[in-house]
Amino acid sequence: MAATPLISIIVPVYNVEHVLDRCIASLVAQTYPNLEIILVDDGSPDASAGKCDAWNEKDQRIRVIHQENRGLSEARNTGIDAATGEYLAFVDSDDYVEPEYIESLLSAAQRNNADMVICSYVDEDEHCHPKEETPFVEHEMNIDSHQCMEGIYRHMEFVLAWNKLYKAKIWETYRYPSGKLHEDEFAFHHIVTNCDSVVLVPDRLYHYVDNATSIMHTAYSIRNLDVIEARIERLRFFLLNGYANLVPTTFRFVMTGFYRATQLSWSQPDVRRRIEGILALFRALPPARILRILPMKDRISYLCMYWCPFAYQRLKKLILKR
């Protein structure tokens, strides 16, 4: 592998004309120069597309891909397919990074021959005012894929697509599911299982800007049910791939998703169809295997959800109202 390998940075772009320059400026200012910056304009109706083209004229390392609006997952997939670097990184277009972001992560990857490097991040409001947080690790750590899987429920840093540098090869067999919300929940375990070594670094090199107008701040809707599907898929993965210790916690996250879904009216035809589709995935989990692993209290919840989910959820809703 080259000492200064090409790094592909994938930036999905949609309706961010007011903050896009800040993001791209932070990328072209990287102390590590050998970059391929792929801007995927996902059919933006605002001036974002023009800004991408303007940056393309300023810096030859920038490539712009324009496509019809297909959502974040497909925009990332387009970037992955177009990338030619030995390493990949994702940066969301309303976020920005420190000048040494790529150089620091690549240095950690090369020192440890790591397949993935994860850094701490700064959580900021839309005015870029940081919240008081501590790094998720105190010092650089080298862990294996199983330890990384175990971190999923302790720190958000593990699950997110950004704040990471990946060897491109670990993405060869996986693409984000099309049209899904909570796409990182679907992806994490598939990517980590392709890693032999993962390095954690304490440096807060990525700035996550919590946009108040993002979909994550909108009212709970049928689209939010995607997270239950993602967690059921993860539960199946853990059941079938030797992660029995993570099954109980993952199951509880599935049930939490169902509890939150009581915000919707399950009697509405579109909601009911979606819930029934998710329940079909839930019932397709291997019952004997999951019951053997779950503690007694969780077994009862599992059986109630399996056999009489709508009555179970009505009861839960009544309990939550008290």
Coordinates of C-alpha atoms in Angstrom, one line a residue:
M1 CA 0.0 0.0 0.0
A2 CA 1.3 3.5 -0.9
A3 CA 2.6 5.7 1.9
T4 CA 0.3 8.5 0.7
P5 CA -2.7 6.6 -0.6
L6 CA -5.6 8.2 -2.3
I7 CA -8.5 9.0 0.1
S8 CA -12.0 9.3 -1.4
I9 CA -14.3 11.6 0.6
I10 CA -18.0 11.1 -0.2
V11 CA -20.3 14.0 0.4
P12 CA -24.1 13.6 -0.3
V13 CA -25.6 17.0 -1.1
Y14 CA -29.2 18.0 -0.9
N15 CA -30.7 21.4 -0.1
V16 CA -27.8 22.8 1.9
E17 CA -26.9 25.9 -0.1
H18 CA -26.5 27.9 3.1
V19 CA -23.8 25.6 4.7
L20 CA -22.3 23.7 1.8
D21 CA -19.4 26.1 1.4
R22 CA -18.3 25.6 5.0
C23 CA -18.3 21.8 4.5
I24 CA -16.3 21.8 1.3
A25 CA -13.9 24.5 2.5
S26 CA -13.0 22.3 5.4
L27 CA -12.2 19.4 3.0
V28 CA -10.1 21.3 0.5
A29 CA -8.1 22.7 3.5
Q30 CA -7.1 19.3 4.7
T31 CA -3.4 18.9 5.7
Y32 CA -3.4 15.6 3.8
P33 CA -3.4 16.5 0.1
N34 CA -4.0 13.3 -1.8
L35 CA -7.8 13.4 -1.9
E36 CA -10.7 12.6 -4.2
I37 CA -13.7 14.7 -3.0
I38 CA -16.9 13.3 -4.5
L39 CA -19.9 15.6 -4.2
V40 CA -23.1 13.7 -5.0
D41 CA -25.8 16.3 -5.8
D42 CA -29.0 14.3 -5.1
G43 CA -31.3 16.4 -7.2
S44 CA -31.1 19.5 -5.0
P45 CA -33.9 22.1 -5.9
D46 CA -31.9 24.9 -4.3
A47 CA -28.5 26.4 -5.3
S48 CA -26.5 23.5 -4.0
A49 CA -25.8 22.0 -7.4
G50 CA -24.4 25.2 -8.7
K51 CA -22.2 25.5 -5.7
C52 CA -20.8 22.0 -6.3
D53 CA -19.9 22.9 -9.9
A54 CA -18.3 26.1 -8.7
W55 CA -16.1 24.2 -6.3
N56 CA -15.2 21.7 -9.0
E57 CA -13.8 24.6 -11.1
K58 CA -11.7 25.7 -8.1
D59 CA -10.1 22.4 -7.1
Q60 CA -9.2 19.5 -9.4
R61 CA -9.5 17.0 -6.6
I62 CA -13.3 17.6 -6.6
R63 CA -15.6 15.5 -8.6
V64 CA -19.3 16.3 -9.0
I65 CA -22.0 13.8 -9.7
H66 CA -25.6 15.0 -10.4
Q67 CA -28.4 12.6 -10.1
E68 CA -32.2 12.6 -9.6
N69 CA -33.3 12.7 -6.0
R70 CA -33.0 9.2 -4.6
G71 CA -32.3 9.8 -0.9
L72 CA -29.2 9.7 1.3
S73 CA -28.6 6.0 1.0
E74 CA -28.5 6.1 -2.8
A75 CA -26.3 9.2 -2.8
R76 CA -23.8 7.5 -0.6
N77 CA -24.0 4.4 -2.8
T78 CA -23.3 6.5 -5.9
G79 CA -20.2 7.9 -4.2
I80 CA -19.0 4.5 -3.1
D81 CA -19.4 3.2 -6.7
A82 CA -17.5 6.1 -8.1
A83 CA -14.7 6.1 -5.5
T84 CA -11.2 5.1 -6.6
G85 CA -9.3 5.6 -3.4
E86 CA -7.7 3.0 -1.1
Y87 CA -9.7 4.5 1.8
L88 CA -13.2 6.0 2.1
A89 CA -14.7 8.6 4.3
F90 CA -18.2 10.1 4.5
V91 CA -18.9 13.7 5.4
D92 CA -22.4 15.0 5.7
S93 CA -22.8 18.3 3.8
D94 CA -24.1 20.3 6.7
D95 CA -21.1 19.2 8.9
Y96 CA -17.4 20.1 8.7
V97 CA -14.1 18.7 9.8
E98 CA -10.8 19.8 11.4
P99 CA -7.8 20.5 9.0
E100 CA -6.0 17.4 10.2
Y101 CA -9.0 15.1 10.1
I102 CA -7.8 12.8 7.3
E103 CA -4.1 13.0 8.1
S104 CA -4.8 12.0 11.7
L105 CA -7.1 9.1 10.9
L106 CA -4.8 7.8 8.1
S107 CA -1.8 7.9 10.4
A108 CA -3.7 5.8 13.0
A109 CA -4.8 3.4 10.3
Q110 CA -1.3 2.9 9.0
R111 CA 0.3 2.6 12.4
N112 CA -2.1 -0.2 13.4
N113 CA -2.8 -1.7 9.9
A114 CA -6.5 -1.0 10.8
D115 CA -9.5 -1.5 8.5
M116 CA -11.4 1.3 10.1
V117 CA -10.6 4.2 12.3
I118 CA -13.2 6.0 14.5
C119 CA -12.7 9.4 16.1
S120 CA -14.6 11.4 18.6
Y121 CA -16.8 14.3 17.3
V122 CA -18.1 17.6 18.4
D123 CA -21.9 17.9 18.7
E124 CA -23.0 21.4 17.8
D125 CA -26.2 23.2 17.3
E126 CA -27.1 24.9 14.0
H127 CA -25.1 28.0 15.1
C128 CA -22.0 25.8 15.6
H129 CA -22.1 26.2 19.4
P130 CA -20.6 23.0 20.8
K131 CA -22.2 21.0 23.6
E132 CA -20.1 19.9 26.6
E133 CA -19.0 16.4 25.9
T134 CA -16.0 14.2 26.6
P135 CA -14.2 12.0 24.0
F136 CA -15.6 8.5 23.9
V137 CA -12.1 7.0 24.6
E138 CA -9.3 8.5 26.6
H139 CA -6.4 7.3 24.4
E140 CA -5.9 5.5 21.1
M141 CA -7.1 1.9 21.3
N142 CA -6.9 -1.0 18.8
I143 CA -9.9 -3.4 19.1
D144 CA -11.2 -6.3 17.0
S145 CA -14.6 -6.5 15.2
H146 CA -16.3 -8.3 18.1
Q147 CA -15.3 -5.5 20.6
C148 CA -16.4 -3.0 18.0
M149 CA -19.9 -4.6 17.8
E150 CA -20.1 -4.5 21.6
G151 CA -19.5 -0.7 21.5
I152 CA -22.7 -0.1 19.5
Y153 CA -24.9 0.4 22.5
R154 CA -22.4 2.4 24.5
H155 CA -21.4 5.2 22.2
M156 CA -23.0 6.8 19.1
E157 CA -19.5 7.1 17.6
F158 CA -19.6 3.4 16.6
V159 CA -22.8 3.5 14.6
L160 CA -22.5 6.6 12.5
A161 CA -21.2 6.5 8.9
W162 CA -19.2 9.7 9.3
N163 CA -16.3 10.3 11.9
K164 CA -14.6 7.3 10.3
L165 CA -11.9 6.3 7.8
Y166 CA -12.4 2.9 6.1
K167 CA -10.3 0.8 3.9
A168 CA -12.3 0.7 0.6
K169 CA -12.2 -3.0 0.4
I170 CA -14.6 -3.5 3.4
W171 CA -17.3 -1.8 1.3
E172 CA -16.9 -4.1 -1.7
T173 CA -19.8 -6.4 -0.6
Y174 CA -22.2 -3.9 0.9
R175 CA -24.4 -1.0 -0.1
Y176 CA -26.9 1.0 1.8
P177 CA -30.5 -0.2 1.5
S178 CA -32.4 2.1 -0.9
G179 CA -35.1 4.5 0.5
K180 CA -34.6 3.7 4.2
L181 CA -34.4 6.2 7.1
H182 CA -31.8 5.3 9.8
E183 CA -29.5 3.9 7.1
D184 CA -26.6 3.7 9.5
E185 CA -28.5 1.3 11.7
F186 CA -28.8 -1.0 8.7
A187 CA -25.2 -0.8 7.7
F188 CA -23.0 -0.9 10.9
H189 CA -22.8 -4.6 11.6
H190 CA -22.3 -5.5 7.9
I191 CA -19.3 -3.2 7.7
V192 CA -17.7 -4.1 11.1
T193 CA -17.8 -7.9 10.3
N194 CA -15.5 -7.1 7.4
C195 CA -12.9 -5.6 9.7
D196 CA -10.0 -7.4 11.4
S197 CA -8.8 -4.4 13.3
V198 CA -10.5 -1.1 14.3
V199 CA -8.7 1.8 15.9
L200 CA -10.4 4.3 18.2
V201 CA -8.9 7.8 18.6
P202 CA -10.0 10.4 21.2
D203 CA -9.4 13.4 19.1
R204 CA -12.6 15.4 18.3
L205 CA -11.9 15.9 14.6
Y206 CA -15.5 15.9 13.1
H207 CA -18.1 18.6 13.7
Y208 CA -21.6 17.3 13.7
V209 CA -24.0 20.2 13.2
D210 CA -27.4 19.3 14.6
N211 CA -29.8 21.0 12.1
A212 CA -33.1 21.8 13.7
T213 CA -34.9 21.4 10.4
S214 CA -33.6 17.9 9.7
I215 CA -35.9 14.9 9.5
M216 CA -34.5 13.6 12.9
H217 CA -36.3 16.6 14.5
T218 CA -39.7 16.1 12.8
A219 CA -42.7 14.4 14.3
Y220 CA -42.7 10.6 14.5
S221 CA -44.0 9.2 11.2
I222 CA -44.3 6.0 9.3
R223 CA -40.8 6.4 8.0
N224 CA -39.4 6.1 11.5
L225 CA -40.6 2.5 11.5
D226 CA -37.5 1.7 9.4
V227 CA -35.4 1.7 12.6
I228 CA -37.4 -1.3 13.9
E229 CA -36.6 -3.2 10.6
A230 CA -33.0 -2.3 10.9
R231 CA -32.7 -3.6 14.5
I232 CA -34.6 -6.8 13.6
E233 CA -32.1 -7.3 10.8
R234 CA -29.2 -6.7 13.3
L235 CA -30.8 -9.1 15.8
R236 CA -30.9 -11.8 13.1
F237 CA -27.3 -11.1 12.2
F238 CA -26.2 -11.4 15.8
L239 CA -28.2 -14.6 16.3
L240 CA -26.7 -16.3 13.3
N241 CA -23.1 -15.0 13.6
G242 CA -22.0 -15.8 17.1
Y243 CA -22.9 -12.6 19.0
A244 CA -25.2 -14.2 21.6
N245 CA -24.1 -11.8 24.2
L246 CA -25.5 -8.9 22.2
V247 CA -28.9 -10.5 21.5
P248 CA -30.8 -9.5 24.7
T249 CA -29.8 -5.8 24.4
T250 CA -30.6 -5.8 20.7
F251 CA -34.0 -7.4 21.4
R252 CA -34.8 -4.7 23.9
F253 CA -33.9 -2.0 21.3
V254 CA -36.3 -3.7 18.9
M255 CA -39.0 -3.6 21.5
T256 CA -38.3 0.0 22.3
G257 CA -38.9 0.7 18.6
F258 CA -42.3 -1.0 18.8
Y259 CA -43.1 1.0 21.9
R260 CA -42.3 4.3 20.1
A261 CA -44.4 3.2 17.2
T262 CA -47.5 3.5 19.5
Q263 CA -47.3 7.2 18.6
L264 CA -48.9 6.1 15.3
S265 CA -52.4 4.7 14.8
W266 CA -51.9 1.1 13.9
S267 CA -55.5 1.0 12.6
Q268 CA -54.6 3.3 9.7
P269 CA -54.2 1.1 6.5
D270 CA -50.7 2.3 5.5
V271 CA -49.4 2.0 9.1
R272 CA -50.9 -1.4 9.6
R273 CA -49.4 -2.7 6.3
R274 CA -46.0 -1.4 7.3
I275 CA -46.3 -2.8 10.9
E276 CA -47.4 -6.2 9.5
G277 CA -44.4 -6.3 7.2
I278 CA -42.1 -5.6 10.1
L279 CA -43.8 -8.2 12.2
A280 CA -43.3 -10.8 9.4
L281 CA -39.5 -10.1 9.8
F282 CA -39.8 -10.4 13.5
R283 CA -41.6 -13.7 13.3
A284 CA -39.0 -15.0 10.9
L285 CA -36.3 -14.9 13.5
P286 CA -35.4 -18.4 14.7
P287 CA -37.7 -18.8 17.8
A288 CA -35.9 -21.7 19.5
R289 CA -32.6 -19.9 19.2
I290 CA -33.8 -16.5 20.5
L291 CA -35.8 -18.0 23.4
R292 CA -32.7 -20.0 24.5
I293 CA -30.7 -16.8 24.8
L294 CA -33.2 -14.3 26.2
P295 CA -33.8 -13.9 30.0
M296 CA -37.3 -14.8 31.2
K297 CA -38.7 -11.3 31.2
D298 CA -37.6 -10.8 27.6
R299 CA -39.0 -14.2 26.6
I300 CA -42.5 -13.1 27.8
S301 CA -42.2 -9.9 25.8
Y302 CA -41.0 -11.8 22.7
L303 CA -43.9 -14.3 22.9
C304 CA -46.5 -11.6 23.4
M305 CA -45.2 -9.7 20.5
Y306 CA -45.0 -12.8 18.4
W307 CA -48.5 -14.1 19.0
C308 CA -50.7 -11.0 19.8
P309 CA -48.7 -7.9 18.8
F310 CA -51.7 -5.5 18.3
A311 CA -53.2 -6.4 21.7
Y312 CA -49.8 -6.2 23.3
Q313 CA -49.2 -2.7 21.9
R314 CA -52.6 -1.5 23.0
L315 CA -51.8 -2.6 26.5
K316 CA -48.4 -1.0 26.4
K317 CA -50.0 2.2 25.2
L318 CA -52.4 2.2 28.1
I319 CA -49.6 1.6 30.6
L320 CA -47.5 4.4 29.1
K321 CA -50.4 6.9 29.5
R322 CA -50.6 6.3 33.2

